[in-house]
Amino acid sequence: MSPTLRESCGVFGVYAPGEDVARITFYGLYALQHRGQESAGIASANGRRLYLRTGMGLVAQVFDEEDLSYLPGHMAIGHTRYSTTGSSLATNAQPIIIDSALGSLALGHNGNIVNSAVLRSDLVEQGVVFSTATDSEVIAQALVNAPGATWKERWTDLMRRLSGAYSLVVLTPNELMAARDPMGNRPLCLGKLDGGWVVASETCALDHLGAEFIREVEPGEVVRMSADGLETFSAAQAKDAFCIFEYIYFARPDSRIDDKLVYPVRMALGAQLAKEHPADADVVIGVPHSATAAAVGYSQESGIPFVEGLVQNRYVGRTFIQPDQRIREVGVHLKYNPLPDLLEGRRVVLVDDSIVRATTTGPVVSMLRKAGAREVHMRITSPPIISPCFFGIDMGTRWELIAGNKTVEEIREHIGADSLGYLSVDGLIEAVGLPKDKFCLACFTGNYPVPVPLQMDKLALEPVAGRDRHEFEWLETVPSISRP
Ligand code: SF4
C-alpha cells in the first residue's frame, strides 16, 4: 500500500469493575496498532478521579508494567494516533483531559471535524482556553460547555453542532461514553466482556480479548456505561456515509464490518478487478500485506497463479530512528525485497490497494523489473483518488494526488508499468456487496457527504504556487451533498 495514505486513529474503551482495565485497554490498543503508530495513551477512572498516561511511539513502547499499575480504576479508554489536525507532538497525544465545571473529562477521537475552526472560535469567545491544536479538544470543550442538564441533552447539542467524522470515547470519573457521528463515517463496535462492556474501533480488538461482539454503534448513537448499567440513545439523525476505505485498506482483514469479514471482501475486490482489467500474465503478486487478499482474489478469478514475489519488512516505519542519507537512498528496498527466482522472465500482475502520490508505486515497479520481471501490469483495488479526504485520512492535498492531476495513461507512464487498471466505483460497490448510499466515496467522486467549508478546500488545495484560475473554479464549485 502506498505509505502516503494513512489512517487517523484507533479508539478503545472498557467498563469492567473488578478487572485490570488498564491491561485490557493496553491489549485492545495493541490490536488496533495498525490504525495509528505515532502516539498512544490510556486514561482510567475509579469513581473519584481520572488517571492518564500518554506517549509517543507504538503501544508497546509507550507502556510498561509500571505505567499500567499507575492506571487504577474500573473503566478506561485508550487511543492510538496518527496526526491529522494538530502536529506530531507529544502534547497532541490522546486521550486528552480537560477540566470543566462538570469535572474532569478525558476524550479520544478518531476522525476529523470539518467545522472545528468555527466551533473553536465560538468557544474562545465564551472564554474557553485551549491547550492543544487538536479538534479533539474542541469536541471535548464543546461537550462540557453544551447546554443541558443531562449527558443526553449535551450530546444532542454537540452532535447538532459538529460536522465531520468522529468515533469518540469519553471518560469521566463516573462513566464511560462512546459516540459515533451521524454519518457513521468511522467504525465503532460494542462488545461484552465477562463482567463488563467494551467499545473498539474494530472487532479484531474484541476477538483478541475474548469479548463477545454485540453490535456496531449506530451512526448518531451514544453509548453510556456506568454504575446504572448500559444506556444508549440516539443523539442525531442518522445518515450513512461509512468510509469505504475501511474495506479497501484500513481495517484489519480479520475485522468484521457490517457483518462482513474484511478479508473475503478484499478477495472480492481483486476478483472484480480481474473481470474489469484482465491481463496476459504468468503470476499475480500483491503489495504486502494489505493487497495480499485482493491478489489472491485476482488470481482465483483469472486463473493466473498467485505467488509472494515481494517480502515486506513489517517493522520498517515503526521506529523513531531517522535513516541517514545512505539508508534513505535504498528507498523502497528498506520496506520490500523481491524474490528474483519467482520473477525472472515472468509477466507479473502487481495488485495494490491504492495509488495516492505514486511515490512508492513507481519504485516498486522498477524493483520488480530489476529482479527479472519481463512485464509489470499494475492493478489497483480502488478507483482513482481524485479529491482529498476531509474526514481524518491523511492523503495530502489535491495537488499531491496523482489521479487528480494526470490521466490513467499518464499515471501508467509515470510509474513505468506495462498496463494500469483501477477498479471502477460500481465494481467497488458490487464487490463490497452493500448499498452504495451507505458509503462515503468522496475521494473518488469529489461528492462530500457533508458540506466542506471553502476555507478547508483552500487548505487542501495548497500549495498556492502554480495554482491557476481553473483550480480556483474547481475550488469554488466543489460539489457537496448536503444531507439533513
Ligand atoms: S473521502 Fe475517502 S478516505 Fe475520506 S472518509 Fe470518504 S471514502 Fe474515506
Coordinates of C-alpha atoms and ligand atoms in Angstrom, one line a residue:
M1 CA 0.0 0.0 0.0
S2 CA 1.1 3.5 -0.6
P3 CA 2.7 4.8 2.6
T4 CA 1.1 8.2 1.9
L5 CA -2.4 7.0 2.7
R6 CA -2.6 6.9 6.5
E7 CA -5.4 6.1 8.9
S8 CA -6.0 8.6 11.6
C9 CA -6.6 6.8 14.9
G10 CA -7.9 3.8 16.8
V11 CA -10.1 4.1 19.9
F12 CA -11.0 1.7 22.7
G13 CA -12.9 1.7 25.9
V14 CA -13.7 -0.8 28.7
Y15 CA -16.1 -0.7 31.7
A16 CA -15.4 -3.7 33.9
P17 CA -15.5 -3.4 37.7
G18 CA -13.0 -5.9 39.3
E19 CA -10.9 -6.2 36.2
D20 CA -7.5 -4.8 35.3
V21 CA -8.9 -2.3 32.9
A22 CA -5.5 -0.7 32.1
R23 CA -4.2 -4.0 30.9
I24 CA -7.3 -4.8 28.9
T25 CA -7.0 -1.4 27.2
F26 CA -3.3 -2.0 26.5
Y27 CA -4.2 -5.2 24.7
G28 CA -7.2 -3.5 23.0
L29 CA -4.9 -0.8 21.6
Y30 CA -2.3 -3.4 20.7
A31 CA -4.9 -5.0 18.4
L32 CA -5.6 -1.5 16.9
Q33 CA -2.0 -0.6 16.4
H34 CA -2.4 -0.6 12.6
R35 CA -4.7 2.5 12.9
G36 CA -2.1 4.8 14.4
Q37 CA 1.5 4.4 15.3
E38 CA 2.6 7.9 16.2
S39 CA 1.4 8.0 19.8
A40 CA -0.7 6.1 22.3
G41 CA -2.5 6.8 25.5
I42 CA -4.7 5.3 28.2
A43 CA -6.9 7.2 30.7
S44 CA -8.6 5.3 33.6
A45 CA -11.1 6.2 36.2
N46 CA -12.1 4.9 39.6
G47 CA -15.2 6.8 40.5
R48 CA -13.3 9.7 42.1
R49 CA -10.7 10.9 39.6
L50 CA -9.0 10.3 36.2
Y51 CA -5.5 8.9 35.6
L52 CA -3.6 9.4 32.4
R53 CA -0.5 8.1 30.6
T54 CA 0.3 9.1 27.0
G55 CA 3.5 9.0 25.0
M56 CA 5.0 9.0 21.5
G57 CA 5.5 5.7 19.7
L58 CA 4.0 2.3 19.5
V59 CA 1.7 1.0 22.2
A60 CA 4.4 -1.4 23.4
Q61 CA 6.9 1.4 23.5
V62 CA 4.7 3.8 25.5
F63 CA 3.6 1.5 28.3
D64 CA 5.4 -0.8 30.6
E65 CA 4.2 -2.7 33.7
E66 CA 4.8 0.2 36.0
D67 CA 2.7 2.5 33.8
L68 CA -0.2 0.1 33.9
S69 CA 0.0 -0.1 37.6
Y70 CA -0.5 3.7 37.8
L71 CA -3.7 3.5 35.9
P72 CA -6.2 2.2 38.5
G73 CA -10.0 2.0 38.4
H74 CA -12.8 0.0 36.9
M75 CA -13.0 1.8 33.5
A76 CA -10.6 3.1 30.9
I77 CA -10.3 4.5 27.4
G78 CA -7.4 4.2 25.0
H79 CA -6.2 5.8 21.8
T80 CA -3.6 5.2 19.1
R81 CA -2.9 8.2 16.9
Y82 CA -1.7 9.5 13.6
S83 CA -1.7 13.2 13.4
T84 CA -4.5 14.8 11.4
T85 CA -5.2 18.2 12.8
G86 CA -2.5 19.3 15.2
S87 CA 1.1 18.4 14.5
S88 CA 3.1 15.4 15.6
L89 CA 3.8 16.4 19.2
A90 CA 3.6 14.7 22.5
T91 CA 1.2 17.3 23.7
N92 CA -1.2 16.2 21.0
A93 CA -1.2 12.6 22.1
Q94 CA -4.6 11.3 23.2
P95 CA -6.7 10.8 25.3
I96 CA -6.7 14.4 26.3
I97 CA -8.0 15.5 29.7
I98 CA -9.8 18.8 30.3
D99 CA -11.2 20.3 33.5
S100 CA -14.6 21.9 33.5
A101 CA -17.5 22.9 35.7
L102 CA -18.7 19.3 35.2
G103 CA -15.4 17.9 36.5
S104 CA -12.6 16.3 34.6
L105 CA -13.2 14.6 31.2
A106 CA -10.9 12.5 29.0
L107 CA -11.5 12.1 25.3
G108 CA -10.1 10.0 22.4
H109 CA -11.1 10.8 18.9
N110 CA -10.9 9.0 15.5
G111 CA -11.9 11.2 12.6
N112 CA -11.8 14.9 11.6
I113 CA -14.2 17.7 12.3
V114 CA -14.7 20.0 9.3
N115 CA -16.1 22.9 11.2
S116 CA -13.7 22.8 14.2
A117 CA -12.2 26.3 13.4
V118 CA -15.7 27.9 13.8
L119 CA -16.5 25.9 16.9
R120 CA -13.1 26.8 18.4
S121 CA -13.5 30.5 17.9
D122 CA -17.1 30.4 19.3
L123 CA -15.7 28.7 22.4
V124 CA -12.8 31.1 22.7
E125 CA -15.3 33.9 22.6
Q126 CA -17.1 32.2 25.5
G127 CA -13.8 32.3 27.4
V128 CA -12.6 28.8 26.9
V129 CA -8.8 28.4 26.9
F130 CA -7.3 25.7 24.7
S131 CA -4.1 23.9 25.4
T132 CA -3.7 21.9 22.2
A133 CA -4.2 22.4 18.5
T134 CA -6.4 19.4 18.0
D135 CA -10.0 19.2 17.0
S136 CA -10.4 16.6 19.8
E137 CA -10.0 19.3 22.4
V138 CA -12.6 21.4 20.5
I139 CA -15.0 18.4 20.8
A140 CA -14.3 17.9 24.5
Q141 CA -14.8 21.6 25.3
A142 CA -18.0 21.8 23.1
L143 CA -19.4 18.8 25.0
V144 CA -18.7 20.1 28.5
N145 CA -19.9 23.6 27.6
A146 CA -23.0 22.4 25.8
P147 CA -26.4 23.5 27.3
G148 CA -28.4 20.8 29.1
A149 CA -28.8 19.2 32.5
T150 CA -28.1 15.6 31.2
W151 CA -25.5 13.9 29.1
K152 CA -28.2 13.1 26.6
E153 CA -29.0 16.8 26.2
R154 CA -25.4 17.8 25.9
W155 CA -24.6 15.1 23.3
T156 CA -27.6 16.1 21.3
D157 CA -26.5 19.7 21.2
L158 CA -22.9 18.7 20.4
M159 CA -23.9 16.4 17.5
R160 CA -26.1 19.2 16.1
R161 CA -23.1 21.5 16.0
L162 CA -20.3 19.2 15.0
S163 CA -19.8 18.4 11.3
G164 CA -17.4 15.8 10.1
A165 CA -16.3 12.3 11.1
Y166 CA -15.9 11.2 14.7
S167 CA -15.9 8.0 16.7
L168 CA -15.3 9.0 20.3
V169 CA -14.5 7.5 23.6
V170 CA -15.1 9.8 26.6
L171 CA -14.4 9.1 30.3
T172 CA -15.4 11.0 33.4
P173 CA -14.7 9.8 36.9
N174 CA -18.1 8.1 36.9
E175 CA -18.9 7.0 33.4
L176 CA -17.6 5.9 30.1
M177 CA -19.3 7.2 26.9
A178 CA -18.7 6.3 23.3
A179 CA -20.3 8.0 20.3
R180 CA -20.3 7.7 16.5
D181 CA -21.0 10.6 14.2
P182 CA -24.4 10.8 12.3
M183 CA -22.7 9.6 9.1
G184 CA -21.1 6.6 10.8
N185 CA -18.0 7.5 8.9
R186 CA -15.5 5.9 11.3
P187 CA -16.1 2.4 12.6
L188 CA -17.1 1.7 16.3
C189 CA -18.4 -1.5 17.8
L190 CA -19.7 -2.7 21.1
G191 CA -18.8 -5.9 22.8
K192 CA -19.5 -7.8 26.1
L193 CA -16.7 -8.9 28.3
D194 CA -17.1 -11.1 31.4
G195 CA -18.4 -8.7 33.9
G196 CA -18.3 -5.6 31.6
W197 CA -18.5 -3.9 28.3
V198 CA -16.0 -2.8 25.7
V199 CA -16.1 -0.5 22.7
A200 CA -13.5 -0.5 20.0
S201 CA -12.8 0.8 16.5
E202 CA -12.7 -2.7 15.1
T203 CA -13.9 -6.2 16.1
C204 CA -10.4 -7.6 15.9
A205 CA -9.8 -5.9 19.3
L206 CA -12.8 -7.8 20.8
D207 CA -11.5 -11.1 19.4
H208 CA -8.1 -10.7 21.0
L209 CA -9.7 -10.0 24.4
G210 CA -12.2 -12.9 24.2
A211 CA -15.1 -10.3 24.2
E212 CA -18.3 -11.1 22.5
F213 CA -19.3 -8.9 19.6
I214 CA -22.8 -7.4 20.3
R215 CA -23.3 -4.9 17.5
E216 CA -21.9 -1.8 15.8
V217 CA -22.6 1.5 17.5
E218 CA -25.1 3.1 15.2
P219 CA -24.5 6.4 13.4
G220 CA -25.5 9.3 15.7
E221 CA -25.7 6.9 18.7
V222 CA -24.2 7.4 22.1
V223 CA -23.4 4.5 24.5
R224 CA -23.1 5.3 28.2
M225 CA -21.7 2.8 30.7
S226 CA -21.9 3.5 34.4
A227 CA -23.0 2.0 37.8
D228 CA -26.5 2.3 36.4
G229 CA -25.6 -0.2 33.6
L230 CA -25.5 0.3 29.9
E231 CA -27.6 3.0 28.4
T232 CA -27.8 4.0 24.7
F233 CA -29.6 6.9 23.0
S234 CA -29.7 8.4 19.5
A235 CA -28.4 12.0 19.7
A236 CA -28.6 12.8 16.0
Q237 CA -30.4 11.8 12.9
A238 CA -28.5 9.0 11.1
K239 CA -27.4 9.3 7.5
D240 CA -24.9 6.7 6.5
A241 CA -21.6 7.7 4.8
F242 CA -19.2 5.0 6.0
C243 CA -15.6 5.3 4.8
I244 CA -15.3 2.6 2.1
F245 CA -11.5 2.7 2.5
E246 CA -12.0 0.7 5.7
Y247 CA -12.9 -2.3 3.5
I248 CA -10.2 -1.5 0.9
Y249 CA -7.3 -0.9 3.2
F250 CA -7.6 0.5 6.7
A251 CA -9.4 -2.2 8.7
R252 CA -7.6 -5.4 9.7
P253 CA -8.5 -8.3 7.4
D254 CA -9.8 -10.2 10.4
S255 CA -12.2 -7.5 11.4
R256 CA -15.9 -7.6 10.6
I257 CA -17.7 -4.5 9.4
D258 CA -21.5 -4.5 8.8
D259 CA -21.4 -8.3 9.3
K260 CA -18.8 -8.7 6.5
L261 CA -15.4 -10.1 7.3
V262 CA -12.9 -7.8 5.6
Y263 CA -10.5 -10.5 4.1
P264 CA -13.1 -12.0 1.7
V265 CA -14.3 -8.5 0.8
R266 CA -10.8 -7.8 -0.3
M267 CA -10.7 -11.0 -2.3
A268 CA -13.9 -10.0 -4.0
L269 CA -12.3 -6.6 -4.9
G270 CA -9.4 -8.5 -6.5
A271 CA -11.8 -10.8 -8.4
Q272 CA -13.8 -7.8 -9.7
L273 CA -10.6 -6.2 -10.8
A274 CA -9.7 -9.3 -12.8
K275 CA -13.1 -9.1 -14.5
E276 CA -12.7 -5.4 -15.3
H277 CA -9.0 -5.4 -16.1
P278 CA -7.8 -8.8 -17.3
A279 CA -4.1 -9.3 -18.1
D280 CA -2.0 -11.8 -20.1
A281 CA 0.5 -12.7 -17.3
D282 CA 2.3 -15.6 -15.7
V283 CA 2.0 -14.7 -12.0
V284 CA -0.1 -12.4 -9.7
I285 CA 1.6 -10.8 -6.7
G286 CA 0.2 -8.4 -4.1
V287 CA 1.9 -5.5 -2.5
P288 CA 2.2 -6.9 1.1
H289 CA 0.3 -7.1 3.2
S290 CA -2.8 -5.0 2.6
A291 CA -3.2 -6.2 -1.1
T292 CA -2.5 -9.9 -0.5
A293 CA -6.2 -10.9 -0.2
A294 CA -7.0 -8.9 -3.3
A295 CA -4.2 -10.5 -5.2
V296 CA -5.5 -14.0 -4.2
G297 CA -8.9 -12.9 -5.5
Y298 CA -7.4 -11.7 -8.8
S299 CA -5.6 -15.0 -9.1
Q300 CA -8.6 -17.1 -8.4
E301 CA -10.8 -15.2 -10.9
S302 CA -8.2 -15.0 -13.7
G303 CA -6.6 -18.5 -13.2
I304 CA -3.1 -16.9 -13.1
P305 CA -1.1 -18.4 -10.2
F306 CA -0.6 -16.2 -7.0
V307 CA 3.0 -16.0 -5.7
E308 CA 4.5 -14.0 -2.9
G309 CA 7.0 -12.1 -5.1
L310 CA 7.6 -9.4 -2.6
V311 CA 8.6 -9.8 1.0
Q312 CA 7.9 -7.0 3.4
N313 CA 10.0 -6.0 6.4
R314 CA 6.9 -5.4 8.6
Y315 CA 8.7 -3.3 11.1
V316 CA 10.0 -0.6 8.8
G317 CA 8.4 2.8 9.6
R318 CA 7.9 1.8 13.2
T319 CA 11.0 3.3 14.5
F320 CA 11.9 6.9 15.5
I321 CA 15.5 6.4 14.4
Q322 CA 15.8 8.5 11.3
P323 CA 17.6 6.9 8.3
D324 CA 20.8 8.5 7.2
Q325 CA 21.3 9.5 3.6
R326 CA 22.8 6.2 2.5
I327 CA 19.9 4.3 4.0
R328 CA 17.4 6.8 2.5
E329 CA 18.8 6.1 -0.9
V330 CA 17.9 2.4 -0.5
G331 CA 14.3 3.7 -0.8
V332 CA 11.6 1.1 -1.1
H333 CA 14.2 -1.7 -0.6
L334 CA 14.1 -0.8 3.1
K335 CA 10.5 -1.9 3.1
Y336 CA 10.2 -4.6 0.3
N337 CA 12.5 -7.2 -1.0
P338 CA 11.7 -9.0 -4.3
L339 CA 12.2 -12.8 -4.9
P340 CA 14.1 -12.9 -8.2
D341 CA 13.8 -16.7 -8.6
L342 CA 10.0 -16.3 -8.8
L343 CA 10.0 -13.3 -11.0
E344 CA 12.8 -14.0 -13.6
G345 CA 11.3 -13.8 -17.1
R346 CA 7.7 -13.6 -15.9
R347 CA 4.9 -11.4 -16.8
V348 CA 3.7 -10.1 -13.5
V349 CA 0.3 -8.7 -12.3
L350 CA 1.1 -6.4 -9.4
V351 CA -2.0 -5.7 -7.2
D352 CA -2.1 -2.8 -4.8
D353 CA -5.0 -1.1 -2.9
S354 CA -4.4 2.5 -3.9
I355 CA -2.2 5.0 -5.6
V356 CA -2.1 8.3 -3.7
R357 CA 1.0 10.3 -4.7
A358 CA 2.7 7.4 -6.6
T359 CA 5.9 8.0 -4.7
T360 CA 6.2 4.3 -3.8
T361 CA 4.4 2.6 -6.8
G362 CA 7.0 3.6 -9.5
P363 CA 10.0 2.4 -7.4
V364 CA 8.2 -1.0 -6.7
V365 CA 7.5 -1.5 -10.4
S366 CA 11.1 -0.7 -11.2
M367 CA 12.3 -3.0 -8.4
L368 CA 10.3 -5.9 -9.9
R369 CA 11.8 -5.3 -13.3
K370 CA 15.3 -5.2 -11.8
A371 CA 14.5 -8.5 -10.2
G372 CA 13.8 -10.0 -13.6
A373 CA 10.1 -9.4 -14.3
R374 CA 9.6 -9.2 -18.1
E375 CA 6.3 -7.2 -17.8
V376 CA 4.6 -5.5 -14.9
H377 CA 0.8 -5.0 -15.1
M378 CA -0.4 -2.7 -12.2
R379 CA -3.9 -3.3 -10.9
I380 CA -5.5 -1.2 -8.2
T381 CA -8.4 -2.3 -6.0
S382 CA -9.8 1.2 -5.6
P383 CA -10.9 3.9 -8.1
P384 CA -8.5 6.8 -8.9
I385 CA -8.3 9.1 -5.8
I386 CA -9.1 12.5 -7.3
S387 CA -10.2 14.5 -4.2
P388 CA -8.7 15.0 -0.8
C389 CA -10.3 13.5 2.4
F390 CA -11.5 15.9 5.0
F391 CA -12.6 13.3 7.4
G392 CA -9.4 12.2 9.0
I393 CA -7.5 10.2 6.4
D394 CA -4.1 11.8 5.6
M395 CA -3.8 11.6 1.8
G396 CA -2.5 15.1 1.2
T397 CA -3.8 17.9 -1.0
R398 CA -5.5 17.7 -4.4
W399 CA -2.2 18.9 -5.8
E400 CA -0.4 15.9 -4.4
L401 CA -3.0 13.3 -5.6
I402 CA -1.6 12.0 -8.8
A403 CA -5.0 10.9 -10.2
G404 CA -6.3 14.4 -9.5
N405 CA -3.8 15.8 -12.0
K406 CA -3.0 13.0 -14.5
T407 CA -4.9 10.6 -16.7
V408 CA -4.7 6.9 -16.2
E409 CA -2.4 6.6 -19.2
E410 CA -0.1 9.4 -17.8
I411 CA 0.0 7.7 -14.4
R412 CA 0.9 4.4 -16.1
E413 CA 3.8 6.1 -17.9
H414 CA 4.8 7.9 -14.6
I415 CA 5.1 4.6 -12.7
G416 CA 6.6 2.7 -15.6
A417 CA 4.1 -0.1 -15.8
D418 CA 3.2 -2.0 -19.0
S419 CA -0.5 -1.5 -18.2
L420 CA -2.6 0.0 -15.4
G421 CA -6.1 -0.7 -14.3
Y422 CA -8.2 0.8 -11.5
L423 CA -11.4 -0.8 -10.1
S424 CA -14.5 1.2 -11.1
V425 CA -16.7 2.8 -8.4
D426 CA -19.6 0.5 -9.4
G427 CA -17.3 -2.5 -9.4
L428 CA -16.1 -1.5 -5.9
I429 CA -19.7 -1.3 -4.6
E430 CA -20.6 -4.6 -6.2
A431 CA -17.6 -6.4 -4.7
V432 CA -18.3 -5.0 -1.2
G433 CA -21.9 -6.1 -1.6
L434 CA -23.7 -3.3 0.3
P435 CA -25.9 -0.5 -1.0
K436 CA -24.0 2.4 -2.5
D437 CA -25.8 5.0 -0.4
K438 CA -24.2 3.6 2.8
F439 CA -20.8 4.8 1.8
C440 CA -18.6 7.9 1.6
L441 CA -16.9 7.8 -1.8
A442 CA -15.8 11.4 -1.8
C443 CA -12.1 10.8 -2.6
F444 CA -13.2 9.0 -5.8
T445 CA -16.1 11.3 -6.8
G446 CA -15.5 14.7 -5.2
N447 CA -19.0 14.5 -3.7
Y448 CA -18.7 15.0 0.0
P449 CA -21.4 13.6 2.3
V450 CA -21.4 16.9 4.3
P451 CA -20.6 20.3 3.1
V452 CA -16.9 21.1 3.4
P453 CA -16.1 24.7 4.2
L454 CA -14.5 26.6 1.4
Q455 CA -11.7 27.6 3.7
M456 CA -10.8 24.0 4.2
D457 CA -10.9 23.2 0.5
K458 CA -8.4 26.0 0.1
L459 CA -6.1 24.4 2.6
A460 CA -6.5 21.1 0.8
L461 CA -5.5 22.7 -2.5
E462 CA -2.2 24.1 -1.2
P463 CA 0.5 24.8 -2.4
V464 CA -0.6 28.0 -3.9
A465 CA 2.4 28.3 -6.2
G466 CA 1.4 27.4 -9.7
R467 CA -2.3 27.4 -9.0
D468 CA -4.3 28.8 -11.9
R469 CA -7.7 30.2 -12.3
H470 CA -9.1 26.8 -13.3
E471 CA -8.1 25.4 -10.0
F472 CA -9.9 28.2 -8.2
E473 CA -13.1 27.5 -10.2
W474 CA -12.9 23.9 -9.1
L475 CA -12.4 25.0 -5.5
E476 CA -15.4 27.3 -5.6
T477 CA -17.7 24.7 -7.2
V478 CA -16.6 21.7 -5.2
P479 CA -19.7 19.6 -5.2
S480 CA -21.2 18.6 -1.9
I481 CA -24.2 16.6 -1.0
S482 CA -26.0 18.4 1.7
R483 CA -27.8 16.0 4.0
P484 CA -30.4 16.8 6.6
Ligands
SF4_1 S1 -13.1 10.8 1.4 FE1 -12.3 8.7 1.0 S2 -10.9 8.2 2.7 FE2 -12.1 10.0 3.3 S3 -13.8 9.2 4.5 FE3 -14.6 9.4 2.4 S4 -14.1 7.3 1.5 FE4 -12.9 7.5 3.4

